[in-house]
JSON list of C-alpha atoms and ligand atoms in Angstrom, two decimals:
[
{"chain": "A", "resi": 16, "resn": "UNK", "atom": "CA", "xyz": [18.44, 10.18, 40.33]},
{"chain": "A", "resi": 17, "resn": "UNK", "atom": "CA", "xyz": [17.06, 9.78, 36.48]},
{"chain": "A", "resi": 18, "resn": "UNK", "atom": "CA", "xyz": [16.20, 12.88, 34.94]},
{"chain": "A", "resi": 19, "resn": "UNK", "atom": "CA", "xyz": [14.10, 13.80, 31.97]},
{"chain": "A", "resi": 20, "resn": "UNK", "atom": "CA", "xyz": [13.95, 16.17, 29.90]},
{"chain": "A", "resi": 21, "resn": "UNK", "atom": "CA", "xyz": [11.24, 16.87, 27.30]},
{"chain": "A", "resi": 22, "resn": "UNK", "atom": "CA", "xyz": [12.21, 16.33, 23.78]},
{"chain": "A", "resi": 23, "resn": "UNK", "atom": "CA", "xyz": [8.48, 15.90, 22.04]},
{"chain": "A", "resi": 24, "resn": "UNK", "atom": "CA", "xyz": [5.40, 17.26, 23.58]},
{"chain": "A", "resi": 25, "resn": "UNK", "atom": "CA", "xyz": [1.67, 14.98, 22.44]},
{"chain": "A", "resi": 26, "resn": "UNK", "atom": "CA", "xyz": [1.10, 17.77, 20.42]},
{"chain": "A", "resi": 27, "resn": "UNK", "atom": "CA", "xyz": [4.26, 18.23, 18.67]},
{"chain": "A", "resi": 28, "resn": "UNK", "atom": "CA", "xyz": [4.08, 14.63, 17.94]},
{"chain": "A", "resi": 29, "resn": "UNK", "atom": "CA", "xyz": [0.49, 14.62, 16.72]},
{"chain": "A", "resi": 30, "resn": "UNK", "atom": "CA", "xyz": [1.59, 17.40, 14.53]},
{"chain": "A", "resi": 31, "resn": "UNK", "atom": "CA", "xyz": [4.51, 15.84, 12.85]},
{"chain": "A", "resi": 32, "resn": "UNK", "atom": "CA", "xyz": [2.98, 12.43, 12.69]},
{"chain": "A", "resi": 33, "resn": "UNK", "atom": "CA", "xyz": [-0.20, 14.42, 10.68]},
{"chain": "A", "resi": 34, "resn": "UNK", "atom": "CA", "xyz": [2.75, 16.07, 8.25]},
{"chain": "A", "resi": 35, "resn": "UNK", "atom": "CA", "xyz": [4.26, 12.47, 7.61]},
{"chain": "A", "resi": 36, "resn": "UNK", "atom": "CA", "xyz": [0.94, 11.14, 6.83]},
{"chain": "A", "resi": 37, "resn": "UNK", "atom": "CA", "xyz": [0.05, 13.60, 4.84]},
{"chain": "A", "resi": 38, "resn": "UNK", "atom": "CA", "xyz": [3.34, 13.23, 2.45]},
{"chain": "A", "resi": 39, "resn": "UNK", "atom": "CA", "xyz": [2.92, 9.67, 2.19]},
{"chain": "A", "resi": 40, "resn": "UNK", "atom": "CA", "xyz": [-0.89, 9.65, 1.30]},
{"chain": "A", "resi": 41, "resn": "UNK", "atom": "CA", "xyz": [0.30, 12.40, -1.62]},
{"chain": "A", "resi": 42, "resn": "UNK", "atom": "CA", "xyz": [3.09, 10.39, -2.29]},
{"chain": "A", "resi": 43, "resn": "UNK", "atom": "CA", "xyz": [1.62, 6.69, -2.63]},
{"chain": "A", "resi": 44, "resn": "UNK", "atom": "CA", "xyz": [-1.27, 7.82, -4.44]},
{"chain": "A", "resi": 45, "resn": "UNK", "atom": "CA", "xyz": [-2.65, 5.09, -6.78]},
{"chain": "A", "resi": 46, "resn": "UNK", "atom": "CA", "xyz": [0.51, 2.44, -5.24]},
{"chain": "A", "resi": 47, "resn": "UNK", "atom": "CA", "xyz": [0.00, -0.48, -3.21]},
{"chain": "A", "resi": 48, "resn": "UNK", "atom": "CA", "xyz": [1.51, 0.29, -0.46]},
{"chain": "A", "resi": 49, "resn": "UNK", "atom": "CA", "xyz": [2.68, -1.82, 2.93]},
{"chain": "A", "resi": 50, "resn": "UNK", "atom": "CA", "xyz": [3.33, -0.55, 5.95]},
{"chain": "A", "resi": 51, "resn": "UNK", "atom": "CA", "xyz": [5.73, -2.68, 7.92]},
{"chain": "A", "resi": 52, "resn": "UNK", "atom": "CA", "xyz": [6.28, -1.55, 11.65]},
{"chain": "A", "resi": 53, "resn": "UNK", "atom": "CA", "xyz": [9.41, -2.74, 13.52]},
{"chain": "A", "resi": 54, "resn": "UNK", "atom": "CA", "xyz": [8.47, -4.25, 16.82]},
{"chain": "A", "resi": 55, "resn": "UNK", "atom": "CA", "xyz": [8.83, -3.53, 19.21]},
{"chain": "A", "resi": 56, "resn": "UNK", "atom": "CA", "xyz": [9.44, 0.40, 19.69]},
{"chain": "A", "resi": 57, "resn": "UNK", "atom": "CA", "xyz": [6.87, 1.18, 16.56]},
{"chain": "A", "resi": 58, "resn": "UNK", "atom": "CA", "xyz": [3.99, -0.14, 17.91]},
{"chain": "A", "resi": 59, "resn": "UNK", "atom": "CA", "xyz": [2.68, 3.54, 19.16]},
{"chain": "A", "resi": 60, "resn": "UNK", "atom": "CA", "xyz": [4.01, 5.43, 16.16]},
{"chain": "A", "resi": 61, "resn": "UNK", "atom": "CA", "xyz": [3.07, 3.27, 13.57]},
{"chain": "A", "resi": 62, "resn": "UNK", "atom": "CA", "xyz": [-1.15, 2.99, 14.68]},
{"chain": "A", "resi": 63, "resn": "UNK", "atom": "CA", "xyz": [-0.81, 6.82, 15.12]},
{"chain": "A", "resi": 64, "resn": "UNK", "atom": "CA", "xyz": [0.38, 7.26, 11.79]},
{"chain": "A", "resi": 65, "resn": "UNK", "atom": "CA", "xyz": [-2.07, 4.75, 9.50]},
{"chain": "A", "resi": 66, "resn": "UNK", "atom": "CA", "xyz": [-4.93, 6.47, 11.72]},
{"chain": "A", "resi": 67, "resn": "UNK", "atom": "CA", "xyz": [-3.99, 9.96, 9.55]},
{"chain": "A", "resi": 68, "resn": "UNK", "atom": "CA", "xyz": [-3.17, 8.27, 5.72]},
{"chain": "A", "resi": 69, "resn": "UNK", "atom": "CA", "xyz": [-6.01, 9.04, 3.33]},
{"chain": "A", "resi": 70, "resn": "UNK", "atom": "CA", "xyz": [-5.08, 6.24, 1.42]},
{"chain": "A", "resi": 71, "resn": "UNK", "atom": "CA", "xyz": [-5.56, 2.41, 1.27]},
{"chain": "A", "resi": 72, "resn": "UNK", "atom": "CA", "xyz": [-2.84, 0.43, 3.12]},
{"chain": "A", "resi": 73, "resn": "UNK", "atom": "CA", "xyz": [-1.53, -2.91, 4.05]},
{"chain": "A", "resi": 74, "resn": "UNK", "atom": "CA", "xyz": [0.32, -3.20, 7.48]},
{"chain": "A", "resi": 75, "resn": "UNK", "atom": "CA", "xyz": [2.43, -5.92, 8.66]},
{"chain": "A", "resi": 76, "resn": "UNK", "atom": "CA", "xyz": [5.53, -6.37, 11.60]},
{"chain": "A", "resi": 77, "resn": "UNK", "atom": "CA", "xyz": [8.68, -7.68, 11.60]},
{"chain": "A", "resi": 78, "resn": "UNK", "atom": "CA", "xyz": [10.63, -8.58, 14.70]},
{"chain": "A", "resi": 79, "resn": "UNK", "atom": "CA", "xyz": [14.16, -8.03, 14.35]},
{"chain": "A", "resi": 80, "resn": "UNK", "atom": "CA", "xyz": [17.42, -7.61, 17.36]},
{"chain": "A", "resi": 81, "resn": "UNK", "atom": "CA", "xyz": [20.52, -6.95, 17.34]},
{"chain": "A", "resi": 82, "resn": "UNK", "atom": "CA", "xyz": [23.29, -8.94, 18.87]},
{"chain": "A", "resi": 83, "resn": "UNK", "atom": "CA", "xyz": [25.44, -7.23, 21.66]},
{"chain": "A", "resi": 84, "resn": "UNK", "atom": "CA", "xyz": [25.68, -5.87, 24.88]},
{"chain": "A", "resi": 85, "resn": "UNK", "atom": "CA", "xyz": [24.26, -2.27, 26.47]},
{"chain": "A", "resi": 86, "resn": "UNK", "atom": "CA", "xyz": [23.59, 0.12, 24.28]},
{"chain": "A", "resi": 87, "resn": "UNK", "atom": "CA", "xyz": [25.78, -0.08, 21.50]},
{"chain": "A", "resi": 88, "resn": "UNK", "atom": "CA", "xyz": [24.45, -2.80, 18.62]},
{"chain": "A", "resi": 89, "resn": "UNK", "atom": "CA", "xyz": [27.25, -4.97, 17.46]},
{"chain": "A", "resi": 90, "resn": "UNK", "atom": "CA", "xyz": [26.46, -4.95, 13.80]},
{"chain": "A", "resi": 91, "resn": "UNK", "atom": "CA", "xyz": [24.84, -8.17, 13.25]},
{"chain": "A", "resi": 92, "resn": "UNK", "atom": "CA", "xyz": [20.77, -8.25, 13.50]},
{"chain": "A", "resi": 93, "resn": "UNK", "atom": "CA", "xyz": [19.11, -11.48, 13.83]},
{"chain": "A", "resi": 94, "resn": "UNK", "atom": "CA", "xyz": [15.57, -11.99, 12.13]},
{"chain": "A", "resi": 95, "resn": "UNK", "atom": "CA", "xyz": [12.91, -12.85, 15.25]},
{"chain": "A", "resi": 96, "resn": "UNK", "atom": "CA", "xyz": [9.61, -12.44, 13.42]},
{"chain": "A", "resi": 97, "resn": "UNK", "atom": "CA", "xyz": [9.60, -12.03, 9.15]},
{"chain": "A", "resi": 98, "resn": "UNK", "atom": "CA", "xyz": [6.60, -10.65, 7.38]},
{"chain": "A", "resi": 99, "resn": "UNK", "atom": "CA", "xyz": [3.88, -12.30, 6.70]},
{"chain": "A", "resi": 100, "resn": "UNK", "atom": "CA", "xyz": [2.61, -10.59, 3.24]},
{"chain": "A", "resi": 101, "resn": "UNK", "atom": "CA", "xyz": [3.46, -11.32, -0.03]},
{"chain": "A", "resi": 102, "resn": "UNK", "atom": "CA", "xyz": [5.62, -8.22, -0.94]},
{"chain": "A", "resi": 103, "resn": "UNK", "atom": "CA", "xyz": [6.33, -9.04, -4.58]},
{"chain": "A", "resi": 104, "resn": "UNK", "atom": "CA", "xyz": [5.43, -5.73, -6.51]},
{"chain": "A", "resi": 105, "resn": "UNK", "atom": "CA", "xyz": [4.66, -3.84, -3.23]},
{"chain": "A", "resi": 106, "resn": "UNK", "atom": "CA", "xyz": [6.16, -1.01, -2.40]},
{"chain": "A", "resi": 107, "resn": "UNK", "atom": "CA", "xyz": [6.99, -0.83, 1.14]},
{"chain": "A", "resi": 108, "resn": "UNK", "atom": "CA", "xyz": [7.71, 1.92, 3.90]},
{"chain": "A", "resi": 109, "resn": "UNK", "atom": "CA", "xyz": [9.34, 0.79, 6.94]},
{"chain": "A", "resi": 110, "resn": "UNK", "atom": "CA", "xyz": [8.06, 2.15, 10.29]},
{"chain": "A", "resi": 111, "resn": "UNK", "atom": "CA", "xyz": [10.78, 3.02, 13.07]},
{"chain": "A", "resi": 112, "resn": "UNK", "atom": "CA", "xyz": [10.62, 4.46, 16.18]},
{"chain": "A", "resi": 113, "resn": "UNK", "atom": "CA", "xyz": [14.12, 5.72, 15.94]},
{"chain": "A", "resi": 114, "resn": "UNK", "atom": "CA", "xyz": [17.29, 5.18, 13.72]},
{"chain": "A", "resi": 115, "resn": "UNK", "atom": "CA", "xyz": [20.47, 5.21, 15.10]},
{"chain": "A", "resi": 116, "resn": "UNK", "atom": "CA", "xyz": [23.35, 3.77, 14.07]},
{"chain": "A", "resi": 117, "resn": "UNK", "atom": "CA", "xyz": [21.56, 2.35, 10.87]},
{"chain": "A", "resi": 118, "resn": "UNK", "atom": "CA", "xyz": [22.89, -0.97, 11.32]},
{"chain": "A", "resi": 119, "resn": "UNK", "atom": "CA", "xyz": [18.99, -2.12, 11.57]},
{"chain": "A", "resi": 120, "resn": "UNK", "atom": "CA", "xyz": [17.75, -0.63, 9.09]},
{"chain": "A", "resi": 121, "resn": "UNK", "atom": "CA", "xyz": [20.33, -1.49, 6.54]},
{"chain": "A", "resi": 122, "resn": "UNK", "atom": "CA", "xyz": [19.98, -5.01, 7.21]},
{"chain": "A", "resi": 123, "resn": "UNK", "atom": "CA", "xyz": [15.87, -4.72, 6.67]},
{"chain": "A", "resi": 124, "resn": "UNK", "atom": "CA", "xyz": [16.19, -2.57, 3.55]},
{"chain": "A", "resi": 125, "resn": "UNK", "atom": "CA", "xyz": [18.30, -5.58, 1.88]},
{"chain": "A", "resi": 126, "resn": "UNK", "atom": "CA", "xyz": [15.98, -8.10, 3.25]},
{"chain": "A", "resi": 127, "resn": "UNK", "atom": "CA", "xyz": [13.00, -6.59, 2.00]},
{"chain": "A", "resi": 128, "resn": "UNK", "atom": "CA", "xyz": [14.26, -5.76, -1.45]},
{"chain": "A", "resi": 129, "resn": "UNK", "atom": "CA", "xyz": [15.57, -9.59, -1.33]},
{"chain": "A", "resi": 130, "resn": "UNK", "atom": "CA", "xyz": [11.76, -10.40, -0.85]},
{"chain": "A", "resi": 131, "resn": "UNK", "atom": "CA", "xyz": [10.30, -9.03, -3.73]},
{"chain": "A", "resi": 132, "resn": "UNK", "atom": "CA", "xyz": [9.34, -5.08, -2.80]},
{"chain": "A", "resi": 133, "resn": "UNK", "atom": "CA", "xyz": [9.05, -3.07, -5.44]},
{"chain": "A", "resi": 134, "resn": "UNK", "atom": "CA", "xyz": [10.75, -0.13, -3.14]},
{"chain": "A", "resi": 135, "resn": "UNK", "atom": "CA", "xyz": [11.29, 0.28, -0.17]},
{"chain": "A", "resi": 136, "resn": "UNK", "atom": "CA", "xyz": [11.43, 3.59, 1.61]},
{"chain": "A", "resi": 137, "resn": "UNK", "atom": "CA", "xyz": [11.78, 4.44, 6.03]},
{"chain": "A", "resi": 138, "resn": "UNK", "atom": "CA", "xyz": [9.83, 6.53, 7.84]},
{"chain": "A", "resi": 139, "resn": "UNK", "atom": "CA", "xyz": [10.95, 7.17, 11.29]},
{"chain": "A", "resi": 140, "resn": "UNK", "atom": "CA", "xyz": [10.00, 9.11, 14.38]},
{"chain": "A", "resi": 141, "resn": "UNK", "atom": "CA", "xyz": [13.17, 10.10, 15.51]},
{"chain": "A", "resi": 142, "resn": "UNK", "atom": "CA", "xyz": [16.42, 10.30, 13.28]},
{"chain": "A", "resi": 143, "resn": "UNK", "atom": "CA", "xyz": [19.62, 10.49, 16.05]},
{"chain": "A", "resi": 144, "resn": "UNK", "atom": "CA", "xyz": [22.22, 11.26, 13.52]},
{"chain": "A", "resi": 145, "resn": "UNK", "atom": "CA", "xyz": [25.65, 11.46, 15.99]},
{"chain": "A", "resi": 146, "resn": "UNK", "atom": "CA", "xyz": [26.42, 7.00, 15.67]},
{"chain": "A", "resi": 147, "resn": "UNK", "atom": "CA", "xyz": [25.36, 6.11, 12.39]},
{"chain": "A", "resi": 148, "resn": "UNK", "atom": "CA", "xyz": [27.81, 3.71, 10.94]},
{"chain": "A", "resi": 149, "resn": "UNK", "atom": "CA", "xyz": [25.61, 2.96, 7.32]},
{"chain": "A", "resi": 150, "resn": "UNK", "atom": "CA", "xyz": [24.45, 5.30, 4.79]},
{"chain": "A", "resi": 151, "resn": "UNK", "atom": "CA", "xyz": [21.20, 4.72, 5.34]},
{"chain": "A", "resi": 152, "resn": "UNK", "atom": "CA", "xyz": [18.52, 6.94, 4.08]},
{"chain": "A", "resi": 153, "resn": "UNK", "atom": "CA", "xyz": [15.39, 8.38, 5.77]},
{"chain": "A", "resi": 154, "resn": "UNK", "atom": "CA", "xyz": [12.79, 9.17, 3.59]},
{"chain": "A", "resi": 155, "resn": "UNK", "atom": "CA", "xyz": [10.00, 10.95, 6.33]},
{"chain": "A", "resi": 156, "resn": "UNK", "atom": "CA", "xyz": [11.09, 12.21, 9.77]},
{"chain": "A", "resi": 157, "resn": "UNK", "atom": "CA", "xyz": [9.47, 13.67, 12.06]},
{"chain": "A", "resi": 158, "resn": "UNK", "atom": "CA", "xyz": [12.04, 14.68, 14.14]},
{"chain": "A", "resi": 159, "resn": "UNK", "atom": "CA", "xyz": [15.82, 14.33, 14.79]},
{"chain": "A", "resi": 160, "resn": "UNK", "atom": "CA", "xyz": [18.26, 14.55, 17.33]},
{"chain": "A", "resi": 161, "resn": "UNK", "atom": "CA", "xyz": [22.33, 14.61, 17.09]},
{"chain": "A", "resi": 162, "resn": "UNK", "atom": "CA", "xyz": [22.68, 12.52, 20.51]},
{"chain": "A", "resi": 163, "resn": "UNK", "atom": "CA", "xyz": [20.80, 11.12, 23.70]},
{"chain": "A", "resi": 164, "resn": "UNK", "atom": "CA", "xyz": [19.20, 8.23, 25.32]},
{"chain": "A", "resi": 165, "resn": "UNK", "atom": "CA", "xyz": [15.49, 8.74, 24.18]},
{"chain": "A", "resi": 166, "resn": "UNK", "atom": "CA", "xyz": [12.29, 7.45, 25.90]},
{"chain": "A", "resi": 167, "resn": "UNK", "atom": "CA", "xyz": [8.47, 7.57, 25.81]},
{"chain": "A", "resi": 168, "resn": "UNK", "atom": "CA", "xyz": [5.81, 6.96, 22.72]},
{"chain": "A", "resi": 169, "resn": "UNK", "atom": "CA", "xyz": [7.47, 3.46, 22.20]},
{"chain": "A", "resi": 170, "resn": "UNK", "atom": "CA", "xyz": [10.94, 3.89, 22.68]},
{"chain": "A", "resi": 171, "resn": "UNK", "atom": "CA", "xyz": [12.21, 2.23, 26.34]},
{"chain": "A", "resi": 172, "resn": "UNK", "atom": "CA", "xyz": [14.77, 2.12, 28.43]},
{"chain": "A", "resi": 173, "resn": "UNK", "atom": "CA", "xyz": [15.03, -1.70, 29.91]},
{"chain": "A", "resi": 174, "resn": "UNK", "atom": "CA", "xyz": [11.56, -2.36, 28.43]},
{"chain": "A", "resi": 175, "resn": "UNK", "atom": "CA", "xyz": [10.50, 0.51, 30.67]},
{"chain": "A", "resi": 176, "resn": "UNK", "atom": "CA", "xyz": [8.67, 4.08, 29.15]},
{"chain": "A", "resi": 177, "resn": "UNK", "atom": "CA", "xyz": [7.30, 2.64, 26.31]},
{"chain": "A", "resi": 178, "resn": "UNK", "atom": "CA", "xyz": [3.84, 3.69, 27.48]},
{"chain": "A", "resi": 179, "resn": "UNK", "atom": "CA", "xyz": [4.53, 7.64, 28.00]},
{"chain": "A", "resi": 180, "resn": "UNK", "atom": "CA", "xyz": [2.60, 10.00, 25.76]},
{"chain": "A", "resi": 181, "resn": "UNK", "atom": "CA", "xyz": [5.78, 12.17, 25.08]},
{"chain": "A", "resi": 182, "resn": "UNK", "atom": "CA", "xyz": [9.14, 11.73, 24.12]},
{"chain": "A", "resi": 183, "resn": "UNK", "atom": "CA", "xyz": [12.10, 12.23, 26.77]},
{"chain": "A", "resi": 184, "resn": "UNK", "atom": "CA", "xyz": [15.78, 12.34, 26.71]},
{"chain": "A", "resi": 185, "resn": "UNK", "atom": "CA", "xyz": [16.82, 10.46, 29.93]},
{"chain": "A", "resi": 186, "resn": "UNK", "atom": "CA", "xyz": [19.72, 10.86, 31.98]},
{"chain": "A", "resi": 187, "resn": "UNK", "atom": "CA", "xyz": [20.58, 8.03, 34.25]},
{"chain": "B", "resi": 10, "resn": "PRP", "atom": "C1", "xyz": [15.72, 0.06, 18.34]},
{"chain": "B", "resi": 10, "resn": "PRP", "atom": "C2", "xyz": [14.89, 0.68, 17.25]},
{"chain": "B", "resi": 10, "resn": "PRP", "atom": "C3", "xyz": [15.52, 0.17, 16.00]},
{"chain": "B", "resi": 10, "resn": "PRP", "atom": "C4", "xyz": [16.98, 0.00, 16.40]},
{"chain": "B", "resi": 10, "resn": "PRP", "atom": "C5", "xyz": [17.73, 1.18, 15.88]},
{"chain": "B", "resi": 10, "resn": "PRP", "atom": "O1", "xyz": [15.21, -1.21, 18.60]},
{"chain": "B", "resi": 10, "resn": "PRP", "atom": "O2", "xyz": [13.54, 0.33, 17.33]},
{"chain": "B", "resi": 10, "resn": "PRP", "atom": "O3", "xyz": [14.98, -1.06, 15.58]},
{"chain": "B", "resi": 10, "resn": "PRP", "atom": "O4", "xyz": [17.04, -0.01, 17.82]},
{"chain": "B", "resi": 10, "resn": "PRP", "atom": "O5", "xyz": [19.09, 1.06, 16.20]},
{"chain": "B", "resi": 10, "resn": "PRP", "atom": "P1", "xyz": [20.23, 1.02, 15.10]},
{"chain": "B", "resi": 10, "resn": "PRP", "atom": "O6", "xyz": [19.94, 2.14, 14.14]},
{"chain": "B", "resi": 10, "resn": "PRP", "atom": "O7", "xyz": [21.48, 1.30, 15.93]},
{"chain": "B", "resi": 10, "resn": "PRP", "atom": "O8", "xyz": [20.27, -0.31, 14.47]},
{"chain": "B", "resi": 10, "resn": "PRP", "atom": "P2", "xyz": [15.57, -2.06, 19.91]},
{"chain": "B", "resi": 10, "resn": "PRP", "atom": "O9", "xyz": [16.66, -3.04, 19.56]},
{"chain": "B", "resi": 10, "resn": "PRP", "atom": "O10", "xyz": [15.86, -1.11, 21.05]},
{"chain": "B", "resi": 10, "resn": "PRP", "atom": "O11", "xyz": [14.27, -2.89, 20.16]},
{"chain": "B", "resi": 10, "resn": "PRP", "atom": "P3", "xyz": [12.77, -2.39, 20.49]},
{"chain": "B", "resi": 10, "resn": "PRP", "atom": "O12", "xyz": [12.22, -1.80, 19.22]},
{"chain": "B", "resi": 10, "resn": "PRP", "atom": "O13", "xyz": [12.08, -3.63, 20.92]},
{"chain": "B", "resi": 10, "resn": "PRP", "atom": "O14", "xyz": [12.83, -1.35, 21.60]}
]
């Protein structure tokens, strides 16, 4: 039988999601800043997070997956939905549910500098450190992990748990 264990209580995540915003409303003061949120696992975080920024803000998606089989990504990422925005001169934070590997994230970093962005920073709501392959860097975190198969507040398992208010490591 699937088990889960509690990894993020609603408050802890309101909490954390409050600190990020906070840092990036001090931090992109007087910028024009985009928000681009990675469907689909940043849905939740990302409408959470603009809710709490003090500052004005342009938000966006991008689609992206990545070829391969279970749940190990293969390394190549194929482009399913672009932005629609003009970026040229923006700066630009990506929104993530979770980072794991990096492989993702690397490959949207380079295609969103190739667009035009000014800079281009990640915010994420989990960082699981223990399979990254890339050197990617996370700017804003609100939490991290080493290891585990993560569910709830956007993050799924077979499209499944998206829709939980808290975040759970699940064991099949
Ligand atoms: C997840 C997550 C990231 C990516 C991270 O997306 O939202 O986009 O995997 O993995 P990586 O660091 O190993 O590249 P997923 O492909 O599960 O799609 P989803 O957002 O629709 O759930």
């Amino acid at each position: 039988m699937s088990e889960f264990i509690p990894v993020l209580t609603k408050e802890e995540i309101a909490t954390r999601v409050k600190d990020v915003a906070q840092s990036i409303s001090t931090d992109y003061k007087d910028r024009d800043l985009i928000l681009i949120g990675i469907l689909k696992g940043a849905f939740i975080f990302l409408s959470d997070l603009i809710r709490h920024l003090s500052i004005p803000v342009k938000v966006d998606f991008m689609c992206v997956s990545s070829y391969g089989s279970g749940t190990s990504s293969s390394g190549r990422v194929k482009l399913v939905k672009d932005v629609d925005l003009e970026l040229k001169n923006m700066d630009v934070i990506i929104v993530e549910d979770i980072v794991d590997t990096g492989v993702t994230l690397s490959y949207l970093v380079d295609h969103l500098k190739s667009s035009g962005a000014a800079s281009v920073r990640i915010c994420a709501l989990i960082d699981k450190k223990e399979r990254r392959k890339t050197t990617v860097v996370v700017d804003y975190v609100c939490h991290s992990v080493q290891k585990g198969f993560l569910v709830g507040y956007g993050l799924d398992y077979a499209e499944f748990y998206r829709n939980l208010p808290e975040v759970y490591h699940l064991k099949l």
